[in-house]
Amino acid sequence: MNVDLILLSFDENPFLPDWSLGEVRVVNPTITALNDLVTRFLPQTGVWLFWSSELGQPDPGLISRTLLGPADIYHAGLALGAGGLPHAIDFVSPTWMLNCDPPANIEATSWRVSLKACLVRVDVLRQMGFLHPGFHSLDAAVLDWGHRCIRRGVIMRHLPSLVVKPKQVTSPIMDFDDELQFIRLRFGKKWQIWTSFRALISFRVRLGSVLKANINLMGESVPLDPAPFQREVQLADSMPEDVRVSVLIPTMDRYPYLQVLLSQLREQIHRAYEIIIVDQTPLPTRKVDFYDEFVDLPLKVVFLDRPGQCSSRNAGLKTAGGGYILFIDDDDEVPPDLIEAHLNHLMGREADVSSGVANEISAGPLPVDFTYPRMSDVFPTNNSLICRSILQRSGLFDLAYDHGARADADVGMRMYLSGTLMLLNPEIAVLHHHAPRGGLRSHKARVVTYASSRASLIQRQILSATEIYYSRRYFRPQQVQEFFWLAVFSGFSLVGPLWRRILKAIVSFILLPDTLMQLWRNARQADELMEKYPIIPTVQNTGLSE
C-alpha cells in the first residue's frame, strides 16, 4: 500500500528522509497548513504518515508491518506526552474508560494522538474531516480530532514502537481557551457552562480567563459530528473447525428464562463446545432435575450455595475448556447466529473481545453510540465473546464486586489497560428481559438506575460503595472528585416538561443533605473495600489454561 510521508517542519530546507513507500511532502506544523494540505493533496486511497522532522528517520519496514494490523490510525501520542490531556475532560467524563490512559510503553487503544508520529488511512481523513480551525494550538486541535475519530467508530491504537522515545518528553501546553473549545465541540454548550463553573470554583482558572474564553466562543455554532466511520466489512476468511466456545451463564432463581435461553442455544449455527451453568438458586427453590430436559446439550452445571456474580463467573471460568468464552445472562434471548457472528467479528477484525448490544424489554431505543461499530468502552457480560488467553493478562473477576455493581466494568478496564483490542458491533444483539428477581436485585445492588432517576421526581441514583471503589481503583483523586460532583448534580436531572424539571430540582435540593449523607456512608464503605481488596483470581490459581 502506498504510504506518503508528511514531514512536519518549520525549517524551509529540512533534511528529507530516504523514503521508498511513497511521496514526501513537507508542511509547516500549523492547523491552517495541515488542513490546506489535506484539501489539496489527499489521495483516493493509501496511507499518510505524519512525522516530525525532530524524530529523525522513520522505519519503512515497521510501517509496512504495522499496516497489516486492524487499526485505522496508529500513533505514539502517549509516548510523546499527550497522556491526560486535555485536563478539562475530567470535568465531563472523569471515569470514562478511555480517559484512563494505558501504560505509554505498550500497544493499546488510545485517542490521545500526536501528529509527530501518526499513521492514518486516508479514508479516515476523508470521512472524519481533520483539524478544527478554532483552536490556538495544533496539539489541542489534534486531540479534538482524535476524540472525534474514536467516538465515531475509527479504530485507533497507540504504538510506542513507532518512535525511539526522546530523552525528554514534555506534555503539550493547552490554554483554557483551547480546553473550553474542546469541551464545546466534543460535548456541547451545556458542558461548556459546567466546565467553566467547575474550573472557576476549583480555582484552576481565574474569573477573567473564564469570561474571556466564553466571550471568545459566543456566537459560534457547534458543528455536527460526521457520520459514523464506514469501513469495508471484514469477516474471517475461514472458520477453523476446532474453534471451541465455552458459553458461561450464571443463574439464580430464573428457571423459566433459562429454559428459553437453553432452547435457543440448541439452535446455534456454530455449536457451543460446552455450556457452563453456574446455578446459585437457594436450596429451597433449586431444581436439580430442571437440566434433565437438556441432556442433548453439552452442559456443565456448577452449583454454588453462596451467590455472587464474580465468584460464580470465576467458578465457571475454572471449568472452561474452550479457547473462547461467551458471556451471556440467563434472562437473555439469543438469535441462532450469535456465536457465529461474534467469531466472525472477532477474527475478521483481529480483535480480542467482541461485544454486542442488548435490546432491553420496555426500554427506548439504544443510545446513538451503540448503533454503529466502534472501539468498545464497555464490557457487557450479557453479550460478549473473549479470547480466553487475555485473562492471563487481566486476571478474572474482582471479588470486591461479588454483590455490587461495576464488576463487568472492572474486568473490562483491566483488559483495556493491558492492551486488549475490544470492539463493539451493534448488529450482534440479544434481547434482555431484565427479570424482576435474581441477579444483582437479590443483593439490592440495582434498585435505582440513572434512567429511572431521570423519570421520577423523588428517586435518586446515589453512588454505591462498589462504584466509588471502582473509581478510586483506576482514576486520579481529581477525577474521583469530579465523579462525585457529577453524581450529586445528576440527581437534579429529569426528562419531561419544564414544570416537572423545576419541581425535580426543588425536591432534589430539599433531599440534598440526605443525598450527601448516603454518599458519605458509601464512600466510607468504599474505603473499607480499598483496604481489603482487590482480590482478583488469576488464570494460574483457577486451573484455567491455554
XYZ file of C-alpha atoms in Angstrom, residues 136-402:
267
model
C -4.910 28.175 19.106
C -2.555 25.200 19.340
C -2.033 22.306 16.971
C -1.893 19.859 19.881
C -5.391 20.825 21.030
C -6.827 20.537 17.521
C -5.269 17.092 17.107
C -6.755 15.865 20.406
C -10.167 17.119 19.306
C -9.738 15.189 16.050
C -8.638 12.050 17.904
C -11.634 12.148 20.236
C -13.961 12.743 17.289
C -12.490 9.777 15.445
C -12.720 7.246 18.268
C -16.268 8.277 19.177
C -17.403 7.830 15.570
C -16.005 4.345 15.066
C -12.373 4.747 13.968
C -10.108 2.012 15.343
C -7.147 3.730 16.995
C -4.081 2.153 18.560
C -1.200 3.681 20.457
C 2.012 2.120 19.146
C 5.067 3.358 21.079
C 7.477 1.436 18.849
C 6.772 3.965 16.078
C 9.411 6.200 17.653
C 12.598 5.905 19.591
C 11.455 7.651 22.765
C 13.009 11.115 23.049
C 15.278 11.706 26.033
C 12.847 14.277 27.435
C 9.114 14.099 26.808
C 7.095 17.159 27.817
C 3.320 17.330 27.667
C 1.846 19.863 25.256
C 0.667 23.076 26.914
C -3.002 23.978 26.305
C -4.529 27.272 27.398
C -8.019 27.376 28.905
C -9.481 28.798 25.688
C -8.466 25.621 23.841
C -9.646 23.352 26.652
C -13.061 25.021 26.654
C -13.201 24.873 22.864
C -12.547 21.124 23.088
C -15.429 20.664 25.555
C -17.776 22.791 23.435
C -17.024 20.842 20.264
C -16.979 17.377 21.768
C -19.768 17.641 24.367
C -21.829 20.748 23.634
C -22.634 24.129 25.151
C -24.241 22.748 28.327
C -20.979 21.079 29.271
C -19.078 24.224 28.280
C -21.001 26.072 31.004
C -20.455 23.277 33.534
C -16.716 23.175 32.778
C -16.465 26.930 33.223
C -18.256 26.684 36.575
C -16.090 23.830 37.869
C -12.827 25.353 36.636
C -13.725 28.585 38.406
C -14.793 27.213 41.807
C -11.886 24.743 41.886
C -9.513 27.730 41.455
C -7.920 26.238 38.368
C -8.663 29.345 36.312
C -9.263 32.964 37.208
C -12.600 34.628 36.588
C -11.152 36.873 33.888
C -9.817 33.893 31.923
C -13.150 32.068 32.193
C -15.103 35.115 30.984
C -12.633 35.751 28.171
C -12.797 32.132 26.962
C -16.601 32.115 26.936
C -16.829 35.502 25.230
C -14.478 34.284 22.505
C -16.807 31.336 21.873
C -20.001 33.399 21.802
C -21.909 33.183 18.549
C -20.054 30.091 17.356
C -22.298 27.180 16.486
C -21.325 23.635 17.418
C -20.793 21.673 14.191
C -22.442 18.298 13.847
C -20.229 15.270 14.180
C -19.565 13.396 10.942
C -21.474 10.222 10.183
C -20.097 7.044 11.785
C -16.957 5.794 10.103
C -17.630 3.376 7.271
C -15.088 0.673 6.555
C -15.143 -2.397 4.408
C -16.797 -5.312 6.197
C -14.176 -7.815 7.214
C -15.189 -11.356 8.037
C -12.945 -14.232 8.912
C -11.548 -15.833 5.741
C -12.425 -19.230 7.156
C -13.614 -20.565 10.465
C -11.385 -23.329 11.816
C -13.453 -26.389 12.604
C -11.830 -26.814 16.000
C -12.836 -23.395 17.373
C -14.163 -24.162 20.842
C -16.533 -21.725 22.513
C -17.477 -22.135 26.167
C -20.763 -20.402 26.975
C -20.849 -19.099 30.567
C -24.242 -18.443 32.201
C -24.579 -17.582 35.888
C -28.170 -18.036 37.074
C -30.221 -17.634 40.220
C -33.906 -18.471 40.551
C -34.702 -17.762 36.901
C -35.530 -21.203 35.519
C -38.294 -20.049 33.106
C -35.892 -17.569 31.475
C -33.045 -20.091 31.452
C -35.286 -22.653 29.768
C -35.880 -20.298 26.855
C -32.187 -19.454 26.565
C -31.024 -23.089 26.572
C -33.610 -23.952 23.931
C -32.183 -21.188 21.730
C -28.618 -22.377 22.319
C -29.721 -25.694 20.796
C -30.260 -23.844 17.524
C -26.850 -22.182 17.252
C -25.291 -22.434 13.786
C -21.869 -22.711 15.409
C -22.410 -25.233 18.186
C -21.071 -24.429 21.623
C -18.228 -26.632 22.788
C -19.748 -26.511 26.270
C -22.419 -24.589 28.143
C -21.422 -23.860 31.721
C -24.311 -23.099 34.068
C -23.397 -21.735 37.485
C -26.609 -22.224 39.463
C -26.820 -20.126 42.645
C -30.508 -20.701 43.327
C -31.179 -21.116 47.071
C -31.626 -24.748 48.136
C -35.361 -24.485 48.958
C -36.190 -23.450 45.372
C -33.350 -25.153 43.492
C -34.476 -27.510 40.703
C -31.723 -30.031 40.084
C -33.899 -32.059 37.719
C -34.513 -28.972 35.542
C -31.431 -29.815 33.492
C -32.738 -33.293 32.542
C -34.609 -31.618 29.688
C -31.318 -30.597 28.091
C -29.266 -33.798 28.129
C -28.620 -33.285 24.395
C -26.658 -30.109 25.157
C -23.018 -30.119 26.338
C -23.983 -28.843 29.778
C -21.708 -28.452 32.758
C -23.688 -27.443 35.827
C -21.905 -25.994 38.837
C -23.985 -25.435 41.989
C -22.975 -22.664 44.386
C -24.649 -22.278 47.772
C -23.292 -18.771 48.331
C -24.391 -16.493 45.459
C -22.166 -13.830 43.942
C -21.749 -12.516 40.416
C -17.934 -12.576 40.492
C -17.426 -15.827 42.392
C -19.930 -17.525 40.089
C -18.229 -16.372 36.909
C -14.818 -17.273 38.290
C -16.130 -20.735 39.177
C -17.414 -21.135 35.638
C -14.130 -19.971 34.139
C -12.312 -22.511 36.299
C -14.075 -25.324 34.464
C -13.969 -23.782 30.973
C -12.176 -25.779 28.302
C -12.818 -23.649 25.213
C -10.394 -21.210 23.636
C -13.146 -18.569 23.629
C -15.635 -17.596 26.323
C -19.115 -16.272 25.531
C -20.632 -14.318 28.423
C -24.431 -14.086 28.399
C -27.118 -13.590 31.048
C -29.777 -16.118 31.999
C -32.567 -13.683 31.035
C -31.236 -13.096 27.502
C -32.862 -14.345 24.320
C -30.337 -15.029 21.561
C -30.504 -15.444 17.759
C -29.230 -18.679 16.166
C -26.162 -16.976 14.680
C -24.958 -15.339 17.934
C -21.801 -17.422 18.366
C -21.015 -17.389 14.640
C -21.447 -13.612 14.410
C -19.153 -12.996 17.376
C -16.462 -15.288 15.969
C -16.635 -13.641 12.540
C -16.393 -10.189 14.112
C -13.541 -11.113 16.413
C -11.455 -12.999 13.848
C -12.235 -10.695 10.927
C -11.051 -7.634 12.854
C -8.188 -9.468 14.641
C -9.670 -8.406 17.970
C -9.509 -9.964 21.432
C -13.031 -9.048 22.574
C -16.239 -8.883 20.543
C -19.119 -7.168 22.332
C -22.680 -6.846 21.142
C -25.680 -4.926 22.441
C -28.741 -5.811 24.486
C -32.139 -4.599 23.371
C -33.972 -4.045 26.630
C -37.596 -5.021 27.141
C -39.821 -1.955 27.771
C -36.919 0.415 27.102
C -36.454 3.036 24.453
C -34.004 2.882 21.561
C -30.331 2.331 22.238
C -28.109 5.393 22.731
C -26.738 6.661 19.427
C -23.180 5.496 20.096
C -24.465 1.931 20.473
C -25.850 1.897 16.923
C -22.602 1.638 14.930
C -19.373 -0.388 15.164
C -16.618 1.193 17.247
C -13.933 0.657 19.833
C -15.698 -0.629 22.934
C -15.526 1.380 26.151
C -17.738 -1.147 27.937
C -17.572 -4.867 28.604
C -21.168 -6.142 28.680
C -21.176 -9.551 30.335
C -24.606 -10.249 28.880
C -23.280 -10.359 25.295
C -19.507 -10.589 24.826
C -17.105 -13.135 23.383
C -13.481 -13.037 24.514
C -10.323 -14.841 23.585
C -9.564 -16.794 26.745
C -5.845 -16.063 26.635
C -6.420 -12.385 27.512
C -7.436 -13.481 31.008
C -3.794 -14.319 31.605
C -3.013 -10.593 31.352
C -6.082 -9.125 33.016
C -6.999 -11.674 35.651
C -10.550 -12.785 36.404
C -13.349 -11.002 38.292
C -12.511 -8.951 41.393
C -14.385 -10.401 44.377
C -14.974 -6.893 45.742
C -17.930 -6.646 43.362
C -19.479 -10.011 44.258
